[in-house]
Coordinates of N, CA and C in Angstrom, one line a residue:
X1 N -20.0 -7.4 -6.4 CA -18.8 -8.2 -6.3 C -18.9 -9.1 -5.0
X2 N -18.6 -10.4 -5.2 CA -18.7 -11.3 -4.0 C -17.6 -11.0 -3.0
X3 N -17.8 -11.5 -1.8 CA -16.9 -11.3 -0.7 C -15.5 -12.0 -1.1
X4 N -15.5 -13.0 -1.9 CA -14.2 -13.7 -2.2 C -13.3 -12.8 -2.9
X5 N -13.8 -11.7 -3.5 CA -12.9 -10.7 -4.2 C -12.4 -9.6 -3.4
X6 N -12.9 -9.5 -2.1 CA -12.5 -8.4 -1.2 C -11.2 -8.7 -0.4
X7 N -10.5 -7.6 -0.1 CA -9.3 -7.8 0.7 C -9.7 -8.0 2.2
X8 N -10.8 -7.5 2.6 CA -11.2 -7.6 4.0 C -12.6 -8.3 4.0
X9 N -12.7 -9.4 4.8 CA -14.0 -10.1 4.9 C -14.9 -9.5 5.9
X10 N -16.1 -10.1 6.0 CA -17.1 -9.5 6.9 C -16.7 -9.5 8.4
X11 N -15.7 -10.3 8.7 CA -15.2 -10.4 10.1 C -14.0 -9.4 10.3
X12 N -13.8 -8.5 9.4 CA -12.7 -7.5 9.4 C -11.3 -8.2 9.4
X13 N -11.2 -9.3 8.7 CA -10.0 -10.0 8.6 C -9.4 -9.7 7.2
X14 N -8.1 -9.3 7.2 CA -7.4 -9.0 6.0 C -6.8 -10.2 5.3
X15 N -7.1 -10.3 4.0 CA -6.4 -11.3 3.2 C -5.4 -10.6 2.3
X16 N -4.1 -10.6 2.8 CA -3.1 -9.8 2.0 C -2.8 -10.5 0.7
X17 N -3.1 -11.8 0.5 CA -2.9 -12.5 -0.7 C -3.7 -11.9 -1.9
X18 N -4.7 -11.1 -1.6 CA -5.6 -10.5 -2.6 C -5.1 -9.1 -3.1
X19 N -4.1 -8.6 -2.4 CA -3.6 -7.3 -2.8 C -3.1 -7.2 -4.2
X20 N -2.3 -8.2 -4.7 CA -1.9 -8.2 -6.1 C -3.1 -8.2 -7.0
X21 N -4.1 -9.1 -6.7 CA -5.3 -9.2 -7.6 C -6.0 -7.8 -7.7
X22 N -6.1 -7.2 -6.5 CA -6.8 -5.9 -6.5 C -6.0 -4.8 -7.3
X23 N -4.7 -4.8 -7.2 CA -3.9 -3.8 -7.9 C -4.0 -4.2 -9.4
X24 N -3.9 -5.4 -9.8 CA -4.0 -5.9 -11.2 C -5.3 -5.5 -11.8
X25 N -6.4 -5.4 -11.0 CA -7.7 -5.0 -11.6 C -7.8 -3.5 -11.9
X26 N -6.8 -2.7 -11.3 CA -6.9 -1.3 -11.6 C -6.4 -1.0 -13.0
X27 N -6.9 0.0 -13.6 CA -6.5 0.4 -15.0 C -5.1 1.0 -14.9
X28 N -4.3 0.8 -16.0 CA -3.0 1.4 -16.0 C -3.0 2.9 -15.9
X29 N -4.0 3.5 -16.4 CA -4.1 5.0 -16.3 C -4.3 5.4 -14.8
X30 N -5.1 4.6 -14.1 CA -5.4 4.9 -12.7 C -4.1 4.8 -11.9
X31 N -3.4 3.7 -12.1 CA -2.1 3.5 -11.4 C -1.2 4.6 -11.7
X32 N -1.1 5.0 -13.0 CA -0.2 6.1 -13.4 C -0.6 7.4 -12.7
X33 N -1.9 7.7 -12.6 CA -2.4 8.9 -11.9 C -2.0 8.9 -10.4
X34 N -2.1 7.7 -9.8 CA -1.8 7.6 -8.4 C -0.3 7.8 -8.1
X35 N 0.5 7.3 -9.0 CA 2.0 7.3 -8.9 C 2.7 8.5 -9.5
X36 N 2.0 9.3 -10.3 CA 2.6 10.4 -11.0 C 3.2 11.4 -10.0
X37 N 2.6 11.6 -8.9 CA 3.0 12.7 -7.9 C 3.0 12.0 -6.6
X38 N 4.0 12.3 -5.8 CA 4.1 11.6 -4.5 C 3.0 12.1 -3.5
X39 N 2.6 13.3 -3.6 CA 1.4 13.8 -2.8 C 0.2 13.0 -3.1
X40 N 0.0 12.8 -4.4 CA -1.2 12.0 -4.8 C -1.1 10.6 -4.3
X41 N 0.1 10.0 -4.3 CA 0.3 8.6 -3.8 C 0.0 8.6 -2.3
X42 N 0.5 9.6 -1.6 CA 0.2 9.7 -0.1 C -1.3 9.8 0.2
X43 N -1.9 10.7 -0.7 CA -3.4 10.9 -0.5 C -4.1 9.6 -0.7
X44 N -3.8 8.8 -1.8 CA -4.4 7.6 -2.1 C -4.2 6.6 -0.9
X45 N -3.0 6.5 -0.4 CA -2.7 5.6 0.7 C -3.4 6.0 1.9
X46 N -3.5 7.3 2.2 CA -4.2 7.8 3.4 C -5.7 7.4 3.3
X47 N -6.3 7.5 2.1 CA -7.7 7.1 2.0 C -7.9 5.7 2.2
X48 N -7.0 4.8 1.7 CA -7.1 3.4 1.9 C -6.9 3.0 3.4
X49 N -6.0 3.7 4.1 CA -5.8 3.5 5.5 C -7.0 3.9 6.3
X50 N -7.6 5.0 5.9 CA -8.9 5.4 6.6 C -10.0 4.3 6.4
X51 N -10.1 3.8 5.2 CA -11.1 2.8 5.0 C -10.8 1.5 5.8
X52 N -9.5 1.2 5.8 CA -9.1 0.0 6.6 C -9.4 0.2 8.1
X53 N -9.2 1.4 8.6 CA -9.5 1.7 10.0 C -11.0 1.6 10.3
X54 N -11.8 2.1 9.4 CA -13.2 2.1 9.5 C -13.7 0.6 9.5
X55 N -13.0 -0.2 8.8 CA -13.4 -1.6 8.7 C -12.9 -2.4 9.9
X56 N -12.1 -1.7 10.8 CA -11.7 -2.3 12.0 C -10.3 -2.9 12.0
X57 N -9.5 -2.6 10.9 CA -8.2 -3.1 10.9 C -7.3 -2.4 11.8
X58 N -6.4 -3.1 12.5 CA -5.4 -2.4 13.4 C -4.2 -2.0 12.6
X59 N -3.3 -1.4 13.3 CA -2.1 -0.9 12.6 C -1.3 -2.0 12.0
X60 N -1.2 -3.2 12.7 CA -0.4 -4.3 12.1 C -1.1 -4.8 10.8
X61 N -2.4 -4.9 10.8 CA -3.0 -5.3 9.5 C -2.8 -4.3 8.4
X62 N -2.9 -3.0 8.8 CA -2.7 -2.0 7.8 C -1.2 -2.0 7.3
X63 N -0.3 -2.3 8.2 CA 1.1 -2.4 7.8 C 1.3 -3.6 6.9
X64 N 0.7 -4.7 7.2 CA 0.8 -5.9 6.3 C 0.3 -5.6 4.9
X65 N -0.8 -4.9 4.8 CA -1.3 -4.5 3.5 C -0.4 -3.6 2.8
X66 N 0.2 -2.6 3.5 CA 1.1 -1.6 2.9 C 2.4 -2.4 2.5
X67 N 2.8 -3.4 3.3 CA 4.0 -4.1 2.9 C 3.8 -4.9 1.6
X68 N 2.6 -5.5 1.5 CA 2.3 -6.2 0.2 C 2.2 -5.3 -1.0
X69 N 1.6 -4.1 -0.8 CA 1.5 -3.1 -1.9 C 2.9 -2.6 -2.2
X70 N 3.8 -2.3 -1.2 CA 5.1 -1.8 -1.5 C 5.9 -2.9 -2.3
X71 N 5.8 -4.1 -1.9 CA 6.5 -5.2 -2.6 C 6.1 -5.3 -4.0
X72 N 4.8 -5.2 -4.3 CA 4.2 -5.2 -5.6 C 4.8 -4.1 -6.4
X73 N 4.8 -2.9 -5.9 CA 5.2 -1.7 -6.6 C 6.7 -1.8 -6.9
X74 N 7.5 -2.2 -5.9 CA 9.0 -2.4 -6.1 C 9.3 -3.3 -7.2
X75 N 8.5 -4.4 -7.4 CA 8.8 -5.3 -8.4 C 8.2 -4.9 -9.8
X76 N 7.0 -4.3 -9.8 CA 6.3 -4.2 -11.1 C 6.2 -2.8 -11.6
X77 N 6.5 -1.8 -10.8 CA 6.3 -0.4 -11.3 C 7.6 0.4 -11.2
X78 N 7.8 1.2 -12.3 CA 8.9 2.1 -12.3 C 8.6 3.3 -11.5
X79 N 9.5 3.7 -10.6 CA 9.3 5.0 -9.8 C 9.0 6.2 -10.8
X80 N 8.1 7.0 -10.4 CA 7.8 8.2 -11.2 C 8.4 9.5 -10.7
X81 N 9.0 9.4 -9.5 CA 9.5 10.6 -8.9 C 10.6 10.2 -7.9
X82 N 11.3 11.2 -7.4 CA 12.5 11.0 -6.5 C 12.0 10.2 -5.2
X83 N 10.9 10.6 -4.7 CA 10.4 10.0 -3.4 C 10.2 8.5 -3.6
X84 N 9.5 8.2 -4.7 CA 9.2 6.8 -5.0 C 10.5 6.0 -5.3
X85 N 11.4 6.7 -5.9 CA 12.7 6.0 -6.2 C 13.4 5.7 -4.9
X86 N 13.4 6.7 -4.0 CA 14.1 6.4 -2.7 C 13.4 5.3 -1.9
X87 N 12.0 5.3 -1.9 CA 11.3 4.2 -1.2 C 11.6 2.9 -1.9
X88 N 11.7 2.8 -3.2 CA 12.1 1.6 -3.9 C 13.5 1.1 -3.5
X89 N 14.4 2.0 -3.5 CA 15.8 1.6 -3.1 C 15.9 1.1 -1.7
X90 N 15.2 1.8 -0.8 CA 15.1 1.4 0.6 C 14.5 0.0 0.7
X91 N 13.4 -0.2 0.0 CA 12.7 -1.5 0.0 C 13.7 -2.6 -0.5
X92 N 14.3 -2.3 -1.6 CA 15.2 -3.4 -2.2 C 16.4 -3.8 -1.3
X93 N 16.9 -2.8 -0.6 CA 18.1 -3.1 0.3 C 17.7 -3.7 1.6
X94 N 16.5 -3.5 2.0 CA 16.0 -3.9 3.4 C 15.8 -5.4 3.4
X95 N 16.0 -5.9 4.6 CA 15.6 -7.3 4.9 C 14.1 -7.4 5.2
X96 N 13.6 -8.5 5.5 CA 12.1 -8.7 5.8 C 11.7 -7.8 6.9
X97 N 12.4 -7.8 8.0 CA 12.0 -7.0 9.2 C 12.1 -5.5 8.8
X98 N 13.1 -5.1 8.1 CA 13.2 -3.6 7.8 C 12.1 -3.2 6.8
X99 N 11.7 -4.1 5.9 CA 10.6 -3.8 5.0 C 9.3 -3.7 5.8
X100 N 9.1 -4.5 6.8 CA 7.9 -4.5 7.6 C 7.9 -3.2 8.4
X101 N 9.0 -2.7 8.9 CA 9.1 -1.5 9.6 C 8.8 -0.3 8.7
X102 N 9.3 -0.4 7.5 CA 9.1 0.7 6.5 C 7.6 0.8 6.2
X103 N 6.9 -0.4 6.1 CA 5.5 -0.4 5.8 C 4.7 0.3 7.0
X104 N 5.2 0.0 8.2 CA 4.6 0.7 9.4 C 4.8 2.2 9.3
X105 N 6.0 2.6 8.9 CA 6.3 4.0 8.8 C 5.4 4.7 7.7
X106 N 5.2 4.0 6.6 CA 4.3 4.6 5.6 C 2.9 4.8 6.1
X107 N 2.4 3.8 6.8 CA 1.0 3.9 7.4 C 1.0 5.1 8.4
X108 N 2.0 5.2 9.2 CA 2.0 6.3 10.2 C 2.1 7.6 9.5
X109 N 2.9 7.7 8.4 CA 3.1 8.9 7.7 C 1.8 9.5 7.2
X110 N 1.0 8.6 6.7 CA -0.3 9.1 6.1 C -1.4 9.2 7.2
X111 N -1.2 8.5 8.3 CA -2.1 8.8 9.4 C -1.9 10.1 10.0
X112 N -0.6 10.5 10.2 CA -0.2 11.8 10.7 C -0.7 12.9 9.8
X113 N -0.7 12.7 8.5 CA -1.1 13.7 7.5 C -2.6 13.9 7.7
X114 N -3.4 12.9 8.0 CA -4.8 13.0 8.2 C -5.2 14.0 9.3
X115 N -4.4 14.1 10.4 CA -4.7 14.8 11.6 C -4.4 16.2 11.5

């Protein structure tokens, strides 16, 4: 796969505009597997945060990616459990700054889980 298809380039810069494309390339079954259980979702997010950290992304870049993913999920995916429903409702009522803070909290939640 060429670099133009990656979320992070060779200089460790994140292109958040590619998040939707990356999610769209996932099979429906894979998305369902990730979202079926909140612990599975957190595990998936934790793995992606770890990869981002290894690529040199700071917390702000990780939160920007999480914000983009959360926006995508809120618009295009039906919540599969109570936790996802709560996150969706918080996302939908929040303004831009509150959504950004929620994205930071999601990143920190899975970073804390790793330790």
